[in-house]
XYZ file of C-alpha atoms in Angstrom:
684
model
C 0.876 -96.951 84.291
C 2.499 -95.104 85.881
C 2.411 -95.350 89.753
C 1.171 -91.888 90.046
C -1.650 -91.623 87.725
C -2.419 -95.330 89.235
C -3.246 -93.205 92.607
C -4.542 -90.564 90.911
C -7.289 -92.691 89.536
C -7.955 -94.254 92.780
C -8.334 -90.456 94.475
C -10.938 -89.974 91.841
C -12.399 -93.678 92.356
C -12.907 -92.924 96.035
C -14.546 -89.397 95.265
C -17.046 -91.158 93.372
C -17.246 -93.762 96.209
C -17.934 -91.214 98.299
C -20.621 -88.500 96.603
C -22.278 -91.947 94.689
C -20.868 -91.124 91.560
C -21.936 -94.339 89.232
C -21.324 -93.449 85.188
C -17.571 -91.766 86.634
C -16.336 -93.713 87.920
C -17.641 -96.609 85.448
C -15.113 -94.414 83.032
C -12.265 -94.331 85.110
C -12.475 -98.302 85.371
C -13.281 -98.446 81.056
C -9.995 -95.582 80.776
C -8.199 -98.834 83.080
C -8.985 -101.436 81.439
C -8.277 -99.511 77.871
C -4.951 -98.931 78.719
C -4.349 -101.956 78.439
C -2.729 -102.502 82.191
C -3.865 -105.163 84.346
C -5.903 -104.251 87.617
C -3.730 -104.777 90.234
C -5.642 -105.918 93.634
C -5.348 -102.988 95.071
C -7.353 -101.381 92.365
C -9.417 -103.850 92.050
C -11.184 -104.077 96.072
C -11.082 -100.199 95.176
C -13.581 -100.834 92.361
C -15.510 -103.293 94.150
C -16.024 -101.091 96.895
C -17.252 -98.294 94.584
C -19.761 -100.429 92.758
C -21.337 -101.510 95.815
C -21.646 -98.057 97.641
C -22.652 -96.540 93.913
C -25.698 -99.170 94.147
C -23.862 -101.815 91.002
C -23.887 -105.117 92.772
C -23.252 -106.912 89.888
C -20.726 -104.879 87.983
C -18.664 -105.508 91.689
C -19.917 -108.782 91.131
C -18.304 -109.671 87.828
C -14.668 -107.371 89.219
C -14.333 -109.949 92.070
C -14.924 -112.962 89.574
C -12.458 -111.156 86.806
C -9.130 -111.306 89.920
C -6.704 -113.813 89.771
C -5.599 -113.088 93.340
C -8.313 -112.037 95.852
C -7.520 -110.908 99.909
C -9.824 -110.348 102.753
C -10.538 -106.617 101.822
C -11.757 -108.147 98.469
C -13.873 -110.504 99.783
C -15.176 -107.972 102.358
C -15.931 -105.055 100.161
C -17.922 -107.632 97.871
C -19.743 -108.679 101.543
C -20.758 -105.373 102.949
C -22.592 -104.627 99.204
C -24.775 -107.115 99.383
C -25.330 -106.383 102.709
C -25.792 -102.351 101.697
C -27.856 -103.551 98.519
C -30.377 -106.304 100.663
C -28.230 -109.277 99.558
C -28.196 -110.320 102.969
C -28.243 -114.182 102.612
C -25.861 -113.470 99.503
C -23.257 -112.134 102.021
C -23.556 -114.878 104.082
C -23.043 -117.187 101.080
C -19.696 -115.708 100.255
C -18.917 -115.555 103.759
C -18.543 -119.793 103.801
C -17.152 -119.567 100.292
C -14.345 -117.432 101.851
C -13.852 -119.868 104.506
C -13.445 -122.703 102.261
C -10.341 -120.807 99.649
C -8.845 -120.293 103.129
C -8.782 -116.345 103.491
C -9.332 -115.564 107.504
C -11.743 -113.171 107.906
C -10.976 -109.832 109.404
C -12.775 -108.035 112.511
C -14.426 -105.805 109.445
C -16.066 -109.188 107.718
C -16.987 -110.293 110.802
C -18.933 -107.407 111.415
C -20.894 -107.118 108.584
C -21.919 -110.537 108.385
C -22.802 -110.101 111.645
C -25.558 -107.121 110.687
C -26.552 -109.406 107.900
C -27.417 -111.744 111.017
C -29.429 -109.300 112.821
C -30.962 -108.355 109.579
C -32.448 -111.915 109.310
C -33.618 -111.990 112.601
C -30.705 -115.355 111.920
C -30.071 -115.789 115.472
C -28.261 -119.598 114.481
C -26.241 -118.143 112.250
C -25.766 -115.131 113.810
C -24.436 -117.836 116.539
C -22.262 -119.593 114.395
C -20.369 -116.645 113.579
C -20.155 -114.964 117.411
C -18.207 -118.730 117.681
C -15.539 -118.023 115.363
C -14.692 -115.040 116.592
C -14.292 -116.563 119.749
C -12.032 -118.676 118.503
C -10.184 -116.049 116.109
C -9.802 -113.946 119.434
C -11.854 -111.083 117.337
C -14.351 -110.676 120.338
C -13.154 -108.177 122.154
C -12.650 -105.651 118.444
C -14.900 -102.816 118.990
C -16.614 -103.299 115.240
C -17.151 -106.780 116.388
C -18.388 -105.659 119.700
C -20.809 -103.237 118.599
C -22.604 -105.621 115.499
C -22.497 -108.453 117.895
C -25.134 -106.268 120.806
C -26.613 -105.037 117.484
C -27.337 -108.948 115.896
C -28.567 -110.521 119.502
C -30.376 -106.700 120.294
C -31.910 -108.023 116.518
C -32.490 -111.436 117.121
C -34.523 -111.062 120.110
C -31.788 -111.955 122.174
C -31.372 -108.898 124.660
C -29.400 -110.557 127.597
C -26.853 -111.910 124.896
C -26.464 -108.014 123.817
C -26.237 -106.960 126.869
C -23.868 -109.628 128.381
C -21.612 -109.144 125.365
C -21.561 -105.107 126.233
C -20.502 -105.836 129.989
C -17.391 -107.582 128.875
C -16.250 -105.237 125.822
C -13.644 -103.222 127.283
C -12.877 -100.657 124.772
C -16.455 -98.541 123.623
C -17.394 -96.034 121.774
C -20.526 -94.027 120.772
C -21.414 -96.850 118.434
C -21.404 -99.056 121.336
C -23.316 -96.567 123.953
C -25.821 -96.626 121.018
C -26.268 -99.695 119.732
C -27.014 -101.295 123.942
C -29.161 -97.934 123.843
C -31.616 -99.173 120.165
C -31.178 -102.671 121.042
C -33.229 -102.041 124.080
C -35.106 -99.557 122.532
C -35.570 -102.211 119.988
C -36.907 -105.031 122.510
C -39.432 -102.532 124.110
C -37.020 -101.603 127.504
C -37.558 -98.094 127.059
C -36.487 -97.726 130.922
C -33.438 -99.736 130.445
C -32.474 -96.551 127.553
C -32.784 -94.018 129.092
C -31.140 -95.904 132.071
C -27.815 -97.147 129.294
C -27.478 -92.849 128.095
C -28.061 -91.417 131.248
C -24.427 -94.044 132.011
C -22.986 -92.700 128.794
C -20.166 -91.086 128.874
C -19.197 -89.997 125.336
C -21.542 -86.434 123.649
C -24.182 -88.275 121.820
C -25.373 -87.960 118.326
C -28.137 -87.917 116.385
C -28.918 -91.468 116.505
C -28.748 -91.957 120.332
C -31.055 -88.912 121.099
C -33.348 -90.693 117.544
C -33.008 -93.685 119.843
C -33.528 -91.891 123.751
C -36.818 -90.063 121.915
C -38.049 -93.485 120.302
C -37.791 -95.347 123.860
C -39.498 -91.915 125.722
C -42.486 -92.512 123.014
C -42.430 -96.325 123.973
C -42.829 -95.937 127.204
C -45.072 -93.341 127.045
C -43.034 -90.927 128.702
C -43.835 -87.035 127.553
C -41.329 -85.414 130.282
C -38.612 -87.328 129.279
C -39.209 -86.460 125.619
C -39.457 -83.043 126.045
C -36.143 -82.476 128.614
C -33.957 -84.460 124.988
C -36.484 -81.595 123.224
C -34.954 -78.704 125.531
C -31.367 -80.254 125.148
C -31.698 -80.247 121.613
C -32.475 -76.519 121.125
C -30.565 -75.459 123.803
C -27.443 -77.427 121.873
C -28.090 -75.994 119.052
C -28.315 -79.734 117.165
C -30.033 -78.749 113.881
C -33.067 -80.480 114.155
C -34.552 -79.115 110.860
C -31.557 -80.249 109.101
C -31.722 -83.895 110.667
C -35.413 -86.002 109.059
C -34.778 -88.363 111.837
C -34.233 -86.356 114.470
C -37.366 -84.100 113.229
C -39.494 -87.204 112.617
C -38.478 -88.905 116.025
C -39.701 -85.277 117.648
C -42.908 -84.795 116.324
C -43.827 -89.066 116.411
C -43.005 -88.422 120.750
C -45.797 -86.073 121.138
C -48.319 -88.222 118.569
C -47.388 -91.297 120.685
C -47.573 -89.736 124.059
C -51.718 -88.420 123.013
C -50.238 -84.500 122.640
C -51.548 -83.121 118.926
C -50.582 -80.206 120.316
C -47.096 -80.498 120.946
C -47.008 -82.321 117.992
C -47.954 -79.670 116.258
C -45.887 -76.944 117.108
C -43.612 -79.443 116.920
C -44.125 -80.426 113.344
C -44.944 -76.380 112.575
C -41.472 -75.704 113.704
C -39.956 -77.769 111.028
C -38.399 -76.013 108.061
C -38.206 -78.532 105.517
C -40.569 -81.058 106.363
C -40.102 -84.705 105.255
C -42.202 -87.576 104.660
C -41.552 -89.329 108.044
C -42.903 -85.928 109.848
C -45.816 -86.087 107.421
C -46.805 -89.378 107.599
C -46.008 -89.093 111.732
C -48.262 -86.122 112.632
C -51.638 -87.108 109.783
C -51.329 -91.173 111.235
C -51.747 -89.345 114.489
C -54.403 -87.467 113.666
C -56.327 -90.331 112.389
C -55.610 -92.315 115.289
C -57.192 -90.103 117.731
C -60.641 -89.687 115.459
C -59.794 -86.709 113.746
C -60.211 -88.260 110.345
C -60.768 -84.410 108.947
C -57.580 -83.011 110.314
C -55.379 -85.783 108.956
C -56.963 -85.888 105.544
C -56.972 -82.431 105.524
C -52.686 -82.804 106.171
C -52.724 -85.433 103.450
C -54.527 -83.000 100.449
C -51.381 -80.346 101.489
C -49.091 -83.480 101.291
C -49.723 -83.863 97.736
C -50.364 -79.977 96.362
C -46.486 -80.066 97.718
C -45.679 -82.895 94.825
C -44.380 -84.721 97.480
C -43.910 -88.262 96.930
C -46.118 -89.669 98.711
C -44.130 -92.919 99.684
C -46.294 -96.806 100.882
C -45.367 -96.086 104.643
C -48.276 -93.123 104.685
C -50.559 -95.004 102.160
C -50.470 -97.893 104.071
C -50.242 -96.430 107.540
C -53.715 -94.392 106.680
C -55.397 -97.212 105.209
C -53.911 -99.655 108.959
C -55.990 -96.981 110.836
C -58.928 -96.834 108.356
C -59.148 -100.689 108.887
C -58.802 -100.086 113.066
C -61.588 -97.801 112.645
C -63.610 -99.809 110.147
C -64.405 -97.052 108.143
C -65.082 -98.978 104.373
C -65.934 -96.077 102.904
C -62.821 -94.265 103.459
C -61.055 -97.064 103.162
C -61.692 -98.192 99.396
C -61.284 -94.224 98.515
C -57.932 -94.576 99.796
C -57.704 -98.056 98.416
C -58.573 -96.566 94.902
C -55.645 -92.992 95.028
C -52.919 -95.661 95.780
C -53.458 -97.458 92.384
C -52.820 -94.526 90.463
C -49.900 -94.237 92.843
C -46.559 -95.515 91.446
C -45.618 -96.681 95.792
C -49.350 -97.874 95.868
C -48.495 -101.098 94.013
C -45.865 -101.373 96.588
C -46.360 -105.289 98.413
C -47.018 -103.315 102.243
C -50.125 -101.564 100.754
C -51.369 -104.358 99.197
C -50.996 -105.912 103.299
C -52.705 -102.976 104.523
C -55.759 -103.143 101.275
C -56.458 -106.728 102.312
C -56.167 -105.924 106.220
C -58.660 -103.339 105.826
C -61.498 -105.578 103.972
C -61.085 -108.191 106.728
C -60.889 -105.729 109.560
C -64.041 -104.494 108.347
C -65.780 -107.634 107.425
C -65.152 -108.118 104.177
C -63.801 -111.323 103.937
C -64.305 -112.463 100.137
C -63.455 -108.760 98.243
C -59.520 -109.603 101.225
C -59.263 -112.707 99.384
C -60.149 -111.580 96.261
C -56.722 -108.608 97.272
C -54.654 -111.229 97.991
C -55.585 -113.128 94.866
C -54.209 -110.387 92.651
C -51.082 -108.935 94.736
C -48.281 -109.624 92.670
C -45.543 -110.380 94.639
C -46.042 -112.141 98.323
C -44.205 -111.343 101.618
C -44.161 -112.912 104.726
C -46.668 -110.243 106.005
C -49.463 -111.076 103.560
C -49.832 -114.737 104.642
C -49.911 -113.371 107.924
C -52.219 -110.949 107.224
C -54.573 -112.926 105.874
C -53.681 -115.858 108.324
C -54.810 -113.853 110.625
C -58.229 -112.782 108.986
C -59.556 -115.403 109.136
C -58.496 -116.671 112.627
C -60.752 -113.457 113.706
C -63.053 -114.927 111.543
C -63.658 -118.456 112.815
C -61.979 -119.588 109.929
C -59.285 -121.850 111.103
C -59.353 -124.908 108.924
C -58.764 -121.913 105.839
C -56.131 -120.012 107.709
C -54.114 -123.341 108.869
C -55.056 -124.275 104.929
C -53.117 -121.115 103.449
C -50.304 -121.566 106.261
C -49.576 -124.651 104.322
C -49.895 -123.057 101.098
C -47.387 -120.757 102.167
C -44.894 -123.039 103.060
C -45.323 -124.888 99.891
C -43.204 -122.190 97.873
C -40.833 -121.962 100.342
C -41.808 -118.522 102.186
C -40.478 -119.104 105.860
C -42.571 -118.737 108.540
C -40.970 -116.268 111.163
C -42.944 -115.895 114.649
C -45.382 -113.523 113.964
C -47.278 -116.015 111.266
C -47.194 -119.343 113.716
C -48.793 -116.786 116.329
C -51.804 -116.169 113.712
C -51.746 -119.244 112.722
C -52.233 -120.772 116.538
C -54.748 -118.335 117.302
C -56.160 -119.279 114.337
C -56.622 -122.569 115.871
C -57.621 -120.981 119.031
C -60.091 -118.828 117.733
C -62.201 -122.227 116.363
C -61.234 -125.176 118.549
C -58.489 -126.671 116.344
C -56.769 -128.723 119.023
C -55.137 -131.702 117.176
C -53.829 -128.512 114.039
C -53.038 -126.529 116.995
C -50.879 -129.009 119.288
C -48.921 -130.307 115.550
C -47.880 -126.308 114.612
C -46.822 -125.497 117.843
C -44.361 -129.178 117.603
C -43.139 -127.617 114.234
C -42.041 -123.967 116.009
C -40.495 -125.783 118.910
C -38.586 -127.596 115.997
C -38.238 -124.649 113.923
C -34.538 -123.296 114.204
C -34.429 -119.288 114.363
C -37.193 -118.900 115.895
C -37.839 -119.306 120.440
C -41.120 -119.040 120.733
C -42.851 -116.862 123.103
C -45.215 -116.821 126.031
C -48.012 -115.225 123.247
C -47.335 -118.963 121.314
C -47.451 -120.949 124.544
C -50.737 -118.177 125.246
C -52.456 -119.702 122.450
C -51.595 -123.689 123.861
C -52.629 -122.992 126.906
C -56.325 -121.744 125.117
C -56.660 -124.991 123.283
C -56.572 -127.344 126.727
C -59.068 -124.603 128.094
C -60.902 -125.237 124.996
C -61.152 -128.686 125.594
C -61.428 -129.040 129.939
C -57.486 -129.688 129.684
C -57.186 -126.757 132.328
C -53.920 -129.108 134.668
C -52.340 -129.550 131.437
C -52.795 -126.061 130.590
C -51.393 -125.276 133.903
C -48.170 -127.413 133.636
C -47.245 -126.123 129.970
C -47.457 -122.942 132.237
C -45.487 -123.932 135.271
C -42.922 -125.787 133.081
C -42.550 -122.930 129.510
C -38.753 -121.756 129.265
C -40.675 -118.298 129.240
C -41.488 -116.327 131.811
C -45.407 -116.222 132.199
C -46.875 -113.493 131.450
C -50.592 -111.517 133.030
C -52.228 -112.570 129.253
C -51.249 -116.092 130.145
C -52.872 -115.846 134.026
C -55.887 -114.750 132.057
C -56.525 -116.863 129.214
C -55.861 -119.753 131.657
C -58.108 -118.184 133.910
C -61.575 -118.118 131.605
C -60.936 -121.452 130.452
C -61.219 -121.956 134.596
C -64.949 -120.486 134.421
C -66.058 -121.347 131.428
C -65.832 -125.180 132.733
C -66.555 -123.779 136.316
C -63.030 -125.292 137.790
C -63.298 -122.896 140.867
C -60.286 -124.748 142.859
C -57.336 -124.133 139.765
C -59.449 -120.688 139.134
C -58.968 -119.041 142.603
C -55.093 -120.586 142.483
C -54.937 -118.579 139.570
C -56.898 -115.307 140.016
C -54.337 -115.049 143.403
C -51.344 -115.665 141.199
C -53.159 -112.625 138.353
C -54.004 -110.654 141.324
C -50.149 -110.525 142.788
C -48.366 -109.767 139.845
C -51.033 -106.955 138.399
C -53.254 -105.610 140.790
C -53.936 -102.564 138.932
C -55.877 -103.944 135.988
C -59.552 -103.296 137.007
C -60.405 -105.703 133.776
C -58.604 -109.060 136.337
C -60.946 -108.065 138.577
C -63.249 -108.822 136.618
C -62.563 -111.378 135.301
C -62.091 -112.840 139.067
C -65.572 -111.767 139.758
C -66.889 -113.397 136.472
C -65.506 -116.636 137.238
C -67.400 -117.094 140.838
C -70.301 -114.982 139.406
C -70.738 -117.480 137.165
C -70.657 -120.332 139.280
C -73.095 -118.653 142.290
C -70.692 -117.915 144.856
C -72.173 -113.986 145.130
C -69.973 -113.428 148.821
C -66.355 -113.895 146.560
C -67.925 -112.097 142.964
C -69.011 -109.166 145.689
C -65.898 -108.998 147.445
C -63.623 -109.316 143.670
C -65.735 -106.339 142.376
C -65.253 -104.881 145.695
C -60.991 -105.225 146.179
C -61.515 -103.634 142.668
C -63.741 -100.480 143.753
C -60.814 -100.207 146.893
C -58.185 -99.675 144.780
C -60.250 -96.785 142.917
C -59.815 -98.696 139.823
C -62.279 -97.901 136.687
C -62.809 -100.854 133.727
C -62.431 -99.394 130.375
C -65.962 -98.431 129.138
C -66.919 -100.058 126.358
C -67.681 -98.526 122.592
C -69.179 -99.659 120.078
C -69.709 -98.030 116.507
C -71.946 -98.560 113.394
C -71.868 -97.164 109.651
C -76.145 -96.039 108.067
C -76.290 -94.376 104.910
C -72.531 -93.334 105.064
C -72.548 -92.205 108.500
C -70.769 -93.298 111.473
C -72.985 -93.392 115.653
C -70.902 -93.919 117.953
C -72.362 -95.476 121.051
C -70.893 -95.971 125.040
C -72.288 -98.248 127.759
C -74.314 -96.081 129.639
C -75.010 -93.030 127.393
C -77.634 -91.383 126.951
C -77.045 -88.744 124.677
C -78.350 -89.596 121.882
C -81.167 -87.546 120.380
C -82.742 -90.548 119.215
C -82.462 -92.402 122.376
C -86.003 -92.601 123.872
C -86.456 -94.303 120.408
C -83.528 -96.780 120.374
C -84.900 -97.825 123.984
C -88.550 -98.394 122.396
C -87.527 -100.451 119.613
C -85.094 -102.652 122.610
C -88.342 -103.187 124.716
C -90.124 -104.049 121.131
C -87.535 -106.839 119.825
C -86.541 -108.146 123.211
C -90.474 -108.986 124.120
C -90.440 -110.845 120.547
C -87.730 -112.600 121.386
C -89.337 -113.636 124.963
C -92.362 -115.062 123.449
C -90.753 -117.174 120.868
C -88.035 -117.886 122.350
C -87.985 -117.620 125.598
C -85.242 -115.352 125.721
C -84.783 -114.059 129.272
C -81.574 -111.367 130.758
C -78.662 -112.954 131.226
C -78.230 -112.034 135.046
C -75.816 -113.585 136.372
C -73.282 -111.491 135.491
C -74.536 -108.619 136.605
C -74.407 -107.316 140.323
C -76.094 -109.570 143.013
C -77.812 -107.257 145.300
C -79.866 -105.502 142.675
C -83.263 -106.245 141.214
C -83.776 -108.093 138.116
C -85.497 -105.030 136.753
C -82.044 -102.887 137.224
C -79.929 -105.627 135.956
C -82.056 -105.773 132.953
C -81.877 -101.837 132.237
C -77.578 -101.784 133.283
C -77.803 -104.478 130.159
C -80.080 -102.419 128.079
C -77.483 -99.821 127.596
C -74.850 -101.854 126.444
C -72.779 -99.840 123.566
C -72.790 -102.838 121.396
C -77.419 -103.127 122.035
C -77.291 -99.358 122.121
C -75.930 -99.335 118.469
C -77.941 -102.128 116.752
C -80.496 -100.252 118.236
C -80.622 -97.752 116.433
C -79.728 -99.200 112.691
C -83.574 -101.162 113.425
C -84.676 -97.940 114.791
C -83.577 -95.825 111.447
C -84.190 -99.099 109.126
C -86.997 -100.425 110.578
C -87.799 -103.970 112.049
C -88.382 -105.116 108.871
C -84.207 -105.288 107.160
C -85.127 -109.328 106.636
C -82.115 -110.370 104.640
C -79.686 -107.455 105.441
C -76.911 -107.842 107.203
C -76.128 -105.027 110.166
C -72.084 -104.335 111.037
C -71.287 -103.473 114.463
C -67.761 -101.893 116.036
C -65.990 -102.390 119.422
C -63.312 -101.997 121.338
C -63.864 -104.743 124.251
C -65.101 -107.767 123.774
C -68.970 -108.850 123.774
C -70.222 -109.525 127.079
C -72.157 -113.298 127.249
C -75.729 -111.796 127.178
C -75.082 -109.030 124.393
C -73.860 -112.380 122.149
C -77.352 -114.354 123.614
C -79.191 -110.887 122.852
C -77.914 -110.700 119.154
C -77.959 -114.424 118.470
C -81.633 -114.461 119.587
C -82.098 -111.522 116.657
C -80.709 -112.777 113.813
C -83.337 -115.956 114.343
C -86.306 -114.119 115.185
C -85.686 -111.252 112.367
C -83.610 -113.453 110.010
C -81.506 -110.356 109.786
C -76.763 -111.248 109.556
C -75.346 -109.970 112.461
C -71.430 -109.190 112.488
C -69.593 -107.633 115.725
C -65.876 -107.615 115.273
C -65.201 -107.289 119.624
C -61.696 -106.418 120.721
C -60.784 -110.338 120.080
C -62.461 -111.977 116.942
C -65.385 -111.706 114.457
C -68.459 -112.847 115.684
C -70.307 -113.903 112.626
C -74.458 -114.206 113.652
C -77.283 -116.089 111.350
C -80.744 -118.060 112.677
C -79.705 -117.967 115.831
C -75.748 -118.905 115.661
C -72.806 -117.272 116.061
C -69.239 -118.362 113.818
C -67.194 -118.458 117.424
C -69.040 -121.870 118.696
C -70.396 -119.184 121.883
C -66.772 -119.915 122.692
C -64.610 -116.095 122.610
């Protein structure tokens, strides 16, 4: 074949690659084979690249295998194809094989495999490749530096990413985008914005998308509006960029500005699934299910292919609000759609049943799943943990390991949390030791908090404090709150005082901390210190988040806030509660848990305060409407905060005298009350 003819065919292959035309590319390949000429290295490399980018990795591999001679371009083209088509481990295996064949990598080989490490969260492998880069002198090359920043950011090593970024002599827009995106991915929205202010290059859509996400993550509506204004002033074609428009709608939604989100959405000429889903989920998360479902119906009427993200997102919101009936309706719709069969949707359905308290239904759906990923198993483990079924959670975790599914850090957190909720101290310590030995996973402060909780449950408070003092990660507010809860439970005032000082020093504007400190002293009878903690919170003008509970009765959901009397049946609710309280006093000797209430008001006022707690009002309505003779039935109540000690004791007693099962989901876990006992074992 003449040289100019071969060059013309290569030009055609380039066009096929650029425009995603595998059929035409295959015709060129057939012509080359039929002409009887041997495919040279140059042409074969183009064929590998074309098939890889046209989503035909198997054919690309066949071309590669048939090559009598290969160079670094051949290997790198095939690796890039593997990464593009999702076979990340395949790319890393090919990288090792190339080294065994004595072929040295170039900057694009390194860049491709660092990308694979980032997507796999394979930090150890990424470190090895970084070391190889250093040996060969490639670290300072822009393409490699960009990929190192991206890899470390995605693997949770933001400090390492900053080090690489700071050491780069030459940078490009991609470098800045990688660092900004890394900050956003790691939850450092303010750092992302600060980095943008130092940037010299003109931003592109990737920069702006990351910045909008940064503003969303920190609730910085003013900054987001500035970026929106910049887009309009600079004539940026927002309507043609799905990522920009989706991020704009998402920004306004996450900052609680649904009016702004709707306005931005209505201005989009060609609405994408990203923008539709952001707005639908925004309305749903704000509790406006009528508008959310109206938008969802509009989306379906457009004959758009509803993707799995929208389905799983809406089902997830129904799960959070425990709207079982609506969740089941979405499940029925999902099974009729191609995207409804995807694993992510099945995961949301299982999660929905677990969050609505239907463990048996969740187990059934989990068992029927065609395929399961690590998220599927994590959802089930988390659900068991919140229901106090720690042994089942550990059993499912071990079953997952037997099926060769590698747990990630979230999965470990779920099973450790399950052990914590169920008091499985031995199992929890064994799992934590296993986590420490697992390559590629760095325990986070939340993992250590689970162990502190386990130690606190067992009364081993000094061990818990020592663990916090010696762990390799910085303590956060949550882990100190966990230890303080243990001090309250076991009445360790001395350690409690020490922890209280630390907690109020590092998070002095959180009203929940003052409540926890006052409860520590109140339960131990230290009323002067109890009053001081409450007064200090009041002096700062801090207000605790209002308790809210809801209950579904006859397909209608009723919401209650603590202390409110706006419900038309409020007198009847209080009358019903007084009646069951009378029966509980007579039959069980029940008295109100007055310890946690204000010490300087009379007992009758304390009783009125406690009777107005939102979960009691919800239960009161269910009993008032259903009657006091509901033996054998189950009443389900959902609360936004942790259930208090008095309400917990009240519902336990109620379940005993009325022979009714109560299932209460609070902010931490499920409480299943039957015959005077709770599934939490009185530890929550």
